[in-house]
Amino acid sequence: MDMFSRLTSLFQALETREPSLDLLESFVDHWKGITNYYIQTTDETRPVKQTDIPWRLKQMLDILVYEEREQGVEETGPCLEYLLQHKILETLSTLGKAQYPPGMIQQVLLFVGRLLVQIQKPLLHLINIYRPVQKLIGLCALPDSQTEKEEAQFLLVVCSRVKQDPYALNYILEIPAKTLGPTSDQSHQRNEPSNHKTETEVPSSQSESSTYNPDQSDCSISSSSPPPANSGLLYALVQLTQSQRSRVCLKAYEGLLLLVSLQCQGTEETLAQRTQLGALLSGRLVQLYSLMPLDTLEPVDIQSWPHTPWSDQFSQAGPDHMTSFFSWLDFLDHLMKEAPQVLAVKLAEAVHHQWLSAVLKPQLMSESGVLVSTAVLSSVVRLAQSQALLDQLVLFLLGTHTHPEIPLDSHTHPLRYQLIDNCDHISDEISMVSLRLFEELLQKPHSHILTNLVLRNLETRSYVTLPPAGLEDRHTDTTDPAEDSEDLEEDPFFSDSMYLDNKLLLPALPCTSSPGPPSCRHPHTADIVNSFLALVPQEVKSSQLLQGGGDDSYLLDAQTLCKECLSLSQSWGWPEDLPPSSSSSSDFYEGHLLKVLLDRLGCILDQSYELNLQLTSVWSRLSGFNHPVLQDYLDPYTPLTPSARNHFSVLIRVIGALMQRIQQVSDVSDRLVKVRRQLLGLEQETGGQHLTLLRGVIILEEFCKELAAIAFVKLPLDQE
């Protein structure tokens, strides 16, 4: 009985030892089978798929996976130890590079990629893992590659593993390091972790080394200089985004997203300061922009380019150059939203320097390229969503200045001056596309835009005529706005009969004492609305003569506009009260943009209908903001200095000129109705005299109704 118990114990011990010994023996046999092939074969042209190498590699991988599952992630099994100590991956990467036998690189990429996926133990910090991985990365994205599918999958696996173990990023990116740790001993310990001795010949110094603990690692390392931009993981990923195969492209995009979204402390500095990631991504943007057929593109098509997610391009068959450009731009924008702030800023700065300043700025400053380049820039501003990219766009377009402008100052920021000047260009197309650019800017969530373009010139309120001492504030004055502006009651073209038939005038609202911004306490809200509605004389109005010419749509549009402006500006910390007016002796200067907009508004009767639509759209956008100084400046009741203008004072002059010119047009009402029907598409255009003037009258009427609707809507919005 005692003998039987001893035999039973012996068998149990053998059962526990045999699987481990058999696994290692089998693993070594498969590896020797691969090496023996190179010793015995004489046919160097035989494809690898016609050999047993793929099968043996699969068996080796299965053994490694089974071994880890049986022993646990914490320990290094004998098979994995053998793979590391005999530098099997290094040998495989060398064979893959030599393409011997033909197609070997494909099998090596598959084997190493699956190894990184299926082995749960951290591996990429091991020198005999990351060095062959680096070598394989260098073999990816080469010209005329036949293994793009396997390359993209391999690179995505590497990025996924770095995402799980961010401390391994420095090893994979081949960043030259001055120090990898506090001491050389610790650095040596990172090379070959092992806690399992085997019967194979293993140097004692390596077999006794301890397993590396990623929790004790810092993700960042010091470096001397970024690696070259034409090699490495980042370069290979960017190159594969240019593949003609959509699945390959998609995996490359996903790999870049995984790397950029790393949140481990130090990785953002590593990617931002010690790699060429920004240069690679921006360089691709420049390349795609250069492929766009700018000479044949229509500005309208560019400016109306829809926002489509970057991933949508993979569902299209052969996207055109413009689709590729805007898709890549959206991808960069998405990267900046996902990346840590330090990295996002670095990527945006690269776009600023490499594309905006180096490529787009010369086109914007030239007469030949300004039209299309401005249209592209307008779309870029509209489509930009990340704060980092928007910051760089604003810096590029407007600069950082917040002090009041000086007239004709073309030196402080030449590009800004030129773009604003283009709003009053001799070419209507250039003027329209430039106005559209500034309208897009005014719709972005960035407080510096409105400050730089408008508010910095109004904050001193030097546009206001100071009342004599002892008189009450302007808000207690019930004088008609026309009397404050131009004494129009003495003008024979402005009589009381013009306004008596106006059904749109609002009754005066009682003065309220509710708290809030100045507009909430304004006792003349109804008068402001009526001042715009009554501005156009009844005899040249035509909307009421045509069915569907009411104001309901304007109220809805104004409500939407004002809510958008309020939503943008709520976090900008605007004051609630007006600052005191400045008593400066110098003439008031409204700033370059407002000057150009006012000059254009004064020519509304002589400009094309399309240009006037764009011009009035910008004015409506400005009117929708609730900054107290801007509202005060645009208020028809504000007593302006002789050197100051606002849109209302300019419109009064336009009306004065209109009433003189309209005397030369016969059957004004009938012709206005006919032109209005043509603009609505109800009749075919037949041309005729005074067509520009009549269209100008129509848009002038609609613009005044729009301004009245905005003034009407802003009071309840403020009270909310």
Coordinates of N, CA and C in Angstrom, one line a residue, residues 15-203:
E15 N 2.9 14.3 -14.2 CA 1.8 15.0 -14.9 C 1.9 16.5 -14.8
T16 N 2.4 17.0 -13.7 CA 2.5 18.4 -13.6 C 3.7 19.0 -14.3
R17 N 4.7 18.2 -14.5 CA 6.0 18.6 -15.2 C 5.9 18.4 -16.7
E18 N 5.3 17.4 -17.2 CA 5.4 17.1 -18.6 C 4.8 18.1 -19.5
P19 N 3.6 18.7 -19.2 CA 3.1 19.7 -20.1 C 4.1 20.8 -20.4
S20 N 4.7 21.3 -19.3 CA 5.7 22.4 -19.4 C 6.9 22.0 -20.3
L21 N 7.4 20.8 -20.0 CA 8.5 20.3 -20.8 C 8.2 20.0 -22.2
D22 N 7.0 19.5 -22.4 CA 6.5 19.2 -23.8 C 6.3 20.5 -24.6
L23 N 5.7 21.5 -23.9 CA 5.5 22.8 -24.6 C 6.8 23.4 -25.1
L24 N 7.8 23.4 -24.2 CA 9.1 24.0 -24.6 C 9.7 23.2 -25.7
E25 N 9.7 21.9 -25.5 CA 10.3 21.0 -26.6 C 9.6 21.2 -27.9
S26 N 8.3 21.3 -27.9 CA 7.5 21.5 -29.1 C 7.8 22.8 -29.7
F27 N 7.9 23.9 -28.9 CA 8.2 25.2 -29.3 C 9.5 25.3 -30.0
V28 N 10.5 24.6 -29.4 CA 11.9 24.6 -29.9 C 11.9 23.8 -31.2
D29 N 11.2 22.7 -31.3 CA 11.2 21.9 -32.5 C 10.6 22.7 -33.7
H30 N 9.5 23.5 -33.4 CA 8.9 24.3 -34.5 C 9.9 25.4 -35.0
W31 N 10.6 26.0 -34.0 CA 11.6 27.0 -34.4 C 12.7 26.4 -35.2
K32 N 13.2 25.2 -34.7 CA 14.3 24.6 -35.5 C 13.8 24.1 -36.9
G33 N 12.5 23.8 -37.0 CA 12.0 23.4 -38.3 C 12.1 24.6 -39.2
I34 N 11.8 25.8 -38.7 CA 11.9 27.0 -39.6 C 13.4 27.2 -40.0
T35 N 14.3 27.2 -39.0 CA 15.7 27.4 -39.3 C 16.3 26.4 -40.2
N36 N 15.8 25.1 -40.1 CA 16.4 24.1 -40.9 C 15.9 24.2 -42.4
Y37 N 14.8 24.9 -42.6 CA 14.3 25.2 -43.9 C 15.4 26.0 -44.7
Y38 N 15.9 27.0 -44.0 CA 16.9 27.8 -44.7 C 18.3 27.1 -44.9
I39 N 18.5 26.1 -44.1 CA 19.7 25.3 -44.3 C 19.6 24.3 -45.4
Q40 N 18.4 23.7 -45.5 CA 18.2 22.6 -46.5 C 17.7 23.0 -47.8
T41 N 16.9 24.1 -47.9 CA 16.3 24.5 -49.2 C 17.3 25.0 -50.2
T42 N 17.0 24.8 -51.4 CA 17.9 25.3 -52.5 C 17.1 26.1 -53.5
D43 N 15.7 26.1 -53.3 CA 14.8 26.9 -54.2 C 14.5 28.2 -53.5
E44 N 15.1 29.3 -53.9 CA 14.9 30.6 -53.3 C 13.7 31.3 -53.8
T45 N 13.1 30.8 -54.9 CA 11.9 31.5 -55.4 C 10.6 30.9 -55.0
R46 N 10.7 29.8 -54.2 CA 9.5 29.2 -53.7 C 8.7 30.1 -52.7
P47 N 7.5 30.5 -52.9 CA 6.7 31.3 -52.0 C 6.6 30.7 -50.6
V48 N 6.6 31.6 -49.6 CA 6.5 31.1 -48.3 C 5.2 30.3 -48.0
K49 N 4.2 30.6 -48.7 CA 2.9 29.9 -48.4 C 3.0 28.5 -48.9
Q50 N 4.0 28.1 -49.7 CA 4.1 26.8 -50.2 C 5.1 26.0 -49.3
T51 N 5.5 26.6 -48.2 CA 6.3 25.9 -47.2 C 5.5 25.7 -45.9
D52 N 6.2 25.1 -44.9 CA 5.5 24.8 -43.7 C 5.8 26.0 -42.7
I53 N 6.4 27.0 -43.1 CA 6.7 28.1 -42.2 C 5.5 28.8 -41.6
P54 N 4.4 29.1 -42.4 CA 3.2 29.7 -41.8 C 2.6 28.8 -40.7
W55 N 2.6 27.5 -41.0 CA 2.0 26.6 -40.0 C 2.8 26.5 -38.7
R56 N 4.1 26.5 -38.9 CA 5.0 26.4 -37.7 C 4.9 27.7 -36.9
L57 N 4.8 28.8 -37.5 CA 4.6 30.1 -36.8 C 3.3 30.1 -36.0
K58 N 2.3 29.6 -36.6 CA 1.0 29.5 -35.9 C 1.1 28.6 -34.7
Q59 N 1.8 27.4 -34.8 CA 1.9 26.5 -33.7 C 2.7 27.2 -32.6
M60 N 3.7 27.9 -32.9 CA 4.5 28.6 -31.9 C 3.7 29.6 -31.2
L61 N 2.9 30.3 -31.9 CA 2.0 31.3 -31.2 C 1.0 30.7 -30.3
D62 N 0.4 29.6 -30.8 CA -0.6 28.9 -30.0 C 0.1 28.3 -28.7
I63 N 1.3 27.9 -28.8 CA 2.0 27.4 -27.6 C 2.2 28.6 -26.6
L64 N 2.6 29.7 -27.1 CA 2.9 30.9 -26.2 C 1.6 31.3 -25.5
V65 N 0.5 31.3 -26.2 CA -0.8 31.7 -25.7 C -1.2 30.7 -24.6
Y66 N -1.1 29.4 -24.9 CA -1.5 28.4 -24.0 C -0.6 28.5 -22.7
E67 N 0.6 28.7 -22.9 CA 1.5 28.7 -21.8 C 1.2 29.9 -20.8
E68 N 0.9 31.0 -21.4 CA 0.5 32.2 -20.5 C -0.8 31.9 -19.8
R69 N -1.7 31.3 -20.5 CA -3.0 31.0 -19.9 C -2.9 30.0 -18.7
E70 N -2.0 29.1 -18.8 CA -1.8 28.1 -17.8 C -1.0 28.7 -16.6
Q71 N 0.0 29.5 -16.9 CA 0.9 30.0 -15.8 C 0.5 31.4 -15.3
G72 N -0.3 32.1 -16.0 CA -0.7 33.4 -15.5 C 0.2 34.5 -16.2
V73 N -0.3 35.7 -16.1 CA 0.3 36.9 -16.8 C 1.6 37.3 -16.0
E74 N 1.5 37.1 -14.7 CA 2.6 37.6 -13.9 C 4.0 36.9 -14.1
E75 N 3.9 35.6 -14.6 CA 5.2 34.9 -14.8 C 5.5 34.8 -16.3
T76 N 6.8 34.7 -16.5 CA 7.3 34.5 -17.9 C 7.6 33.0 -18.1
G77 N 6.9 32.4 -19.0 CA 7.0 30.9 -19.2 C 8.3 30.6 -19.9
P78 N 8.7 29.4 -20.0 CA 9.9 29.0 -20.6 C 9.9 29.2 -22.1
C79 N 8.7 29.1 -22.8 CA 8.7 29.3 -24.2 C 8.9 30.8 -24.5
L80 N 8.2 31.6 -23.8 CA 8.4 33.1 -24.0 C 9.9 33.5 -23.7
E81 N 10.4 32.8 -22.6 CA 11.8 33.1 -22.3 C 12.7 32.7 -23.4
Y82 N 12.4 31.5 -24.0 CA 13.3 31.1 -25.1 C 13.2 32.0 -26.3
L83 N 11.9 32.5 -26.6 CA 11.7 33.5 -27.7 C 12.6 34.7 -27.5
L84 N 12.6 35.2 -26.2 CA 13.3 36.4 -25.9 C 14.8 36.2 -26.0
Q85 N 15.3 35.2 -25.3 CA 16.7 35.0 -25.2 C 17.4 34.6 -26.5
H86 N 16.7 33.9 -27.4 CA 17.2 33.5 -28.7 C 16.9 34.5 -29.8
K87 N 16.3 35.7 -29.4 CA 16.0 36.8 -30.3 C 15.3 36.3 -31.6
I88 N 14.3 35.5 -31.3 CA 13.5 34.9 -32.5 C 12.9 36.0 -33.3
L89 N 12.3 37.0 -32.7 CA 11.6 38.1 -33.4 C 12.7 38.9 -34.2
E90 N 13.8 39.1 -33.7 CA 14.9 39.8 -34.4 C 15.3 39.0 -35.7
T91 N 15.4 37.7 -35.5 CA 15.7 36.9 -36.7 C 14.6 36.9 -37.7
L92 N 13.3 36.8 -37.3 CA 12.2 36.9 -38.2 C 12.1 38.2 -38.9
S93 N 12.3 39.3 -38.2 CA 12.3 40.6 -38.9 C 13.4 40.7 -39.9
T94 N 14.5 40.1 -39.7 CA 15.6 40.1 -40.7 C 15.2 39.3 -41.9
L95 N 14.6 38.2 -41.7 CA 14.1 37.3 -42.8 C 13.0 38.0 -43.6
G96 N 12.2 38.7 -42.8 CA 11.1 39.5 -43.5 C 11.6 40.6 -44.4
K97 N 12.6 41.3 -43.9 CA 13.2 42.4 -44.6 C 13.9 41.8 -45.9
A98 N 14.5 40.6 -45.8 CA 15.1 40.0 -47.0 C 14.1 39.4 -47.9
Q99 N 12.8 39.3 -47.5 CA 11.8 38.6 -48.3 C 12.2 37.2 -48.7
Y100 N 12.8 36.5 -47.8 CA 13.3 35.1 -48.1 C 12.6 34.2 -47.1
P101 N 11.8 33.2 -47.6 CA 11.4 33.1 -49.0 C 10.4 34.2 -49.3
P102 N 10.1 34.4 -50.6 CA 9.2 35.4 -51.1 C 7.8 35.4 -50.3
G103 N 7.4 36.6 -49.8 CA 6.2 36.7 -49.0 C 6.5 36.6 -47.5
M104 N 7.7 36.5 -47.1 CA 8.0 36.2 -45.7 C 7.6 37.4 -44.8
I105 N 7.7 38.6 -45.3 CA 7.4 39.8 -44.5 C 5.9 39.8 -44.1
Q106 N 5.0 39.3 -45.0 CA 3.6 39.1 -44.6 C 3.4 38.2 -43.4
Q107 N 4.1 37.0 -43.4 CA 4.0 36.1 -42.3 C 4.5 36.6 -41.0
V108 N 5.6 37.4 -41.1 CA 6.2 37.9 -39.9 C 5.3 39.0 -39.3
L109 N 4.8 39.9 -40.1 CA 3.9 40.9 -39.6 C 2.6 40.2 -38.9
L110 N 2.1 39.2 -39.6 CA 1.0 38.5 -39.0 C 1.4 37.9 -37.6
F111 N 2.5 37.2 -37.6 CA 2.9 36.5 -36.4 C 3.2 37.5 -35.2
V112 N 3.9 38.6 -35.5 CA 4.2 39.6 -34.4 C 3.0 40.3 -34.0
G113 N 2.1 40.7 -35.0 CA 0.9 41.4 -34.6 C 0.0 40.5 -33.7
R114 N -0.1 39.2 -34.1 CA -1.0 38.4 -33.3 C -0.3 38.1 -31.9
L115 N 1.0 38.0 -31.9 CA 1.7 37.9 -30.6 C 1.3 39.0 -29.6
L116 N 1.4 40.2 -30.1 CA 1.1 41.4 -29.3 C -0.3 41.5 -28.9
V117 N -1.2 40.9 -29.7 CA -2.6 41.0 -29.4 C -3.0 39.9 -28.4
Q118 N -2.5 38.7 -28.5 CA -2.9 37.5 -27.7 C -2.2 37.4 -26.4
I119 N -0.9 37.8 -26.3 CA -0.2 37.8 -25.1 C -0.6 39.0 -24.2
Q120 N -1.1 38.7 -23.1 CA -1.6 39.8 -22.2 C -0.4 40.5 -21.4
K121 N 0.7 39.8 -21.3 CA 1.8 40.4 -20.5 C 2.4 41.6 -21.3
P122 N 2.7 42.7 -20.6 CA 3.4 43.8 -21.2 C 4.7 43.4 -21.9
L123 N 4.8 43.7 -23.2 CA 6.0 43.2 -23.9 C 6.8 44.3 -24.6
L124 N 6.2 45.4 -24.9 CA 6.8 46.4 -25.8 C 8.0 47.1 -25.1
H125 N 8.2 47.0 -23.8 CA 9.3 47.6 -23.1 C 10.6 46.7 -23.2
L126 N 10.4 45.5 -23.6 CA 11.5 44.5 -23.7 C 12.3 44.8 -24.9
I127 N 13.6 44.8 -24.8 CA 14.5 45.2 -25.9 C 14.4 44.2 -27.0
N128 N 14.2 42.9 -26.7 CA 14.1 41.9 -27.8 C 12.7 41.8 -28.4
I129 N 11.8 42.7 -27.9 CA 10.5 42.9 -28.5 C 10.5 44.2 -29.3
Y130 N 10.8 45.3 -28.6 CA 10.6 46.6 -29.3 C 11.6 46.8 -30.4
R131 N 12.8 46.2 -30.3 CA 13.8 46.4 -31.5 C 13.3 45.8 -32.7
P132 N 12.9 44.5 -32.7 CA 12.3 43.9 -34.0 C 11.0 44.6 -34.4
V133 N 10.2 45.1 -33.4 CA 9.0 45.8 -33.8 C 9.4 47.1 -34.5
Q134 N 10.4 47.8 -34.0 CA 10.9 49.0 -34.7 C 11.3 48.7 -36.1
K135 N 12.1 47.6 -36.3 CA 12.5 47.2 -37.6 C 11.4 46.9 -38.5
L136 N 10.4 46.2 -38.0 CA 9.2 45.9 -38.8 C 8.4 47.2 -39.2
I137 N 8.3 48.1 -38.3 CA 7.7 49.4 -38.6 C 8.4 50.1 -39.7
G138 N 9.7 50.0 -39.7 CA 10.5 50.6 -40.8 C 10.3 50.0 -42.1
L139 N 9.8 48.7 -42.1 CA 9.5 48.1 -43.4 C 8.1 48.3 -43.9
C140 N 7.3 49.1 -43.1 CA 5.9 49.4 -43.5 C 5.8 50.7 -44.3
A141 N 4.8 50.8 -45.2 CA 4.5 52.0 -46.0 C 5.6 52.3 -46.9
L142 N 6.3 51.3 -47.4 CA 7.3 51.5 -48.4 C 6.7 51.7 -49.8
P143 N 7.3 52.3 -50.8 CA 6.7 52.5 -52.1 C 6.4 51.1 -52.7
D144 N 5.2 51.0 -53.4 CA 4.8 49.8 -54.2 C 4.8 48.6 -53.3
S145 N 4.4 48.8 -52.0 CA 4.2 47.7 -51.1 C 3.1 46.8 -51.5
Q146 N 3.2 45.5 -51.4 CA 2.2 44.5 -51.7 C 1.5 44.0 -50.4
T147 N 1.9 44.5 -49.3 CA 1.4 44.0 -48.0 C 0.8 45.1 -47.2
E148 N 0.1 46.1 -47.8 CA -0.5 47.2 -47.1 C -1.5 46.7 -46.0
K149 N -2.3 45.7 -46.4 CA -3.3 45.2 -45.5 C -2.6 44.7 -44.2
E150 N -1.6 43.9 -44.3 CA -0.9 43.3 -43.1 C -0.2 44.4 -42.4
E151 N 0.4 45.4 -43.1 CA 1.1 46.5 -42.5 C 0.2 47.4 -41.6
A152 N -1.0 47.7 -42.2 CA -1.9 48.5 -41.5 C -2.5 47.8 -40.2
Q153 N -2.7 46.5 -40.3 CA -3.2 45.8 -39.2 C -2.1 45.7 -38.1
F154 N -0.9 45.5 -38.5 CA 0.3 45.4 -37.6 C 0.4 46.7 -36.8
L155 N 0.4 47.8 -37.6 CA 0.6 49.2 -37.0 C -0.5 49.5 -36.0
L156 N -1.8 49.1 -36.4 CA -2.9 49.3 -35.5 C -2.8 48.5 -34.2
V157 N -2.3 47.3 -34.3 CA -2.0 46.5 -33.1 C -1.0 47.2 -32.2
V158 N 0.1 47.7 -32.8 CA 1.1 48.4 -32.0 C 0.5 49.6 -31.3
C159 N -0.3 50.3 -32.0 CA -0.9 51.5 -31.4 C -1.9 51.1 -30.3
S160 N -2.6 50.0 -30.5 CA -3.5 49.6 -29.5 C -2.8 49.1 -28.2
R161 N -1.6 48.5 -28.5 CA -0.9 48.0 -27.3 C -0.2 49.2 -26.6
V162 N 0.2 50.2 -27.3 CA 0.7 51.4 -26.7 C -0.4 52.2 -25.9
K163 N -1.6 52.1 -26.4 CA -2.8 52.7 -25.7 C -3.0 52.0 -24.4
Q164 N -2.8 50.7 -24.4 CA -2.9 49.9 -23.1 C -1.7 50.2 -22.2
D165 N -0.5 50.3 -22.7 CA 0.7 50.5 -22.0 C 1.4 51.7 -22.5
P166 N 0.9 52.9 -22.1 CA 1.5 54.2 -22.6 C 2.9 54.4 -22.4
Y167 N 3.5 53.7 -21.3 CA 4.9 53.9 -21.0 C 5.8 53.4 -22.1
A168 N 5.2 52.5 -23.0 CA 6.0 51.9 -24.0 C 6.1 52.8 -25.2
L169 N 5.5 53.9 -25.2 CA 5.5 54.8 -26.4 C 6.9 55.2 -26.7
N170 N 7.7 55.6 -25.7 CA 9.1 56.0 -26.0 C 9.9 55.0 -26.7
Y171 N 9.7 53.7 -26.3 CA 10.5 52.6 -27.0 C 10.1 52.4 -28.4
I172 N 8.8 52.6 -28.7 CA 8.3 52.3 -30.1 C 8.7 53.5 -31.0
L173 N 8.7 54.7 -30.5 CA 8.9 55.9 -31.4 C 10.4 56.1 -31.7
E174 N 11.3 55.3 -31.1 CA 12.7 55.4 -31.3 C 13.3 56.8 -31.0
I175 N 12.8 57.4 -29.9 CA 13.2 58.7 -29.5 C 14.6 58.6 -28.8
P176 N 15.6 59.3 -29.2 CA 16.9 59.3 -28.6 C 16.8 59.7 -27.2
A177 N 17.2 58.9 -26.2 CA 17.1 59.2 -24.8 C 18.4 59.4 -24.2
K178 N 18.5 60.4 -23.3 CA 19.7 60.6 -22.5 C 19.6 59.7 -21.3
T179 N 18.4 59.6 -20.8 CA 18.2 58.7 -19.6 C 16.9 58.0 -19.7
L180 N 16.9 56.7 -19.4 CA 15.6 56.0 -19.4 C 15.2 55.7 -17.9
G181 N 16.0 56.1 -17.0 CA 15.6 55.8 -15.6 C 16.6 56.5 -14.7
P182 N 16.4 56.4 -13.4 CA 17.3 57.0 -12.4 C 18.7 56.4 -12.5
T183 N 18.9 55.1 -12.7 CA 20.2 54.5 -12.7 C 20.3 53.6 -13.9
S184 N 21.6 53.2 -14.2 CA 21.8 52.3 -15.3 C 21.3 50.9 -15.0
D185 N 21.3 50.6 -13.7 CA 20.8 49.2 -13.3 C 19.4 49.1 -13.6
Q186 N 18.6 50.1 -13.3 CA 17.2 50.1 -13.6 C 16.9 50.0 -15.1
S187 N 17.7 50.7 -15.8 CA 17.6 50.7 -17.3 C 17.9 49.3 -17.8
H188 N 18.9 48.6 -17.2 CA 19.2 47.3 -17.6 C 18.1 46.3 -17.3
Q189 N 17.4 46.5 -16.2 CA 16.3 45.6 -15.8 C 15.2 45.7 -16.7
R190 N 15.0 46.8 -17.4 CA 13.9 46.9 -18.4 C 14.1 46.0 -19.6
N191 N 15.3 45.6 -19.8 CA 15.6 44.9 -21.1 C 15.1 43.5 -21.1
E192 N 15.3 42.7 -20.1 CA 15.0 41.3 -20.2 C 14.4 40.8 -18.9
P193 N 13.1 41.0 -18.7 CA 12.5 40.5 -17.5 C 12.3 38.9 -17.6
S194 N 12.6 38.3 -16.5 CA 12.4 36.8 -16.4 C 12.4 36.4 -15.0
N195 N 11.5 35.5 -14.6 CA 11.5 34.9 -13.3 C 11.4 33.4 -13.4
H196 N 11.6 32.8 -14.6 CA 11.4 31.4 -14.7 C 12.7 30.8 -15.4
K197 N 13.4 29.9 -14.7 CA 14.6 29.3 -15.2 C 14.2 28.0 -15.9
T198 N 14.9 27.8 -17.0 CA 14.6 26.6 -17.8 C 15.8 25.8 -18.0
E199 N 15.7 24.7 -18.7 CA 16.8 23.9 -19.0 C 17.6 24.4 -20.2
T200 N 17.1 25.4 -20.9 CA 17.8 26.0 -22.0 C 19.0 26.8 -21.5
E201 N 19.9 27.1 -22.3 CA 21.1 27.9 -21.9 C 20.7 29.3 -21.9
V202 N 20.6 29.9 -20.7 CA 20.2 31.3 -20.5 C 21.3 31.9 -19.6
P203 N 21.8 33.1 -20.0 CA 22.8 33.8 -19.2 C 22.2 34.1 -17.8

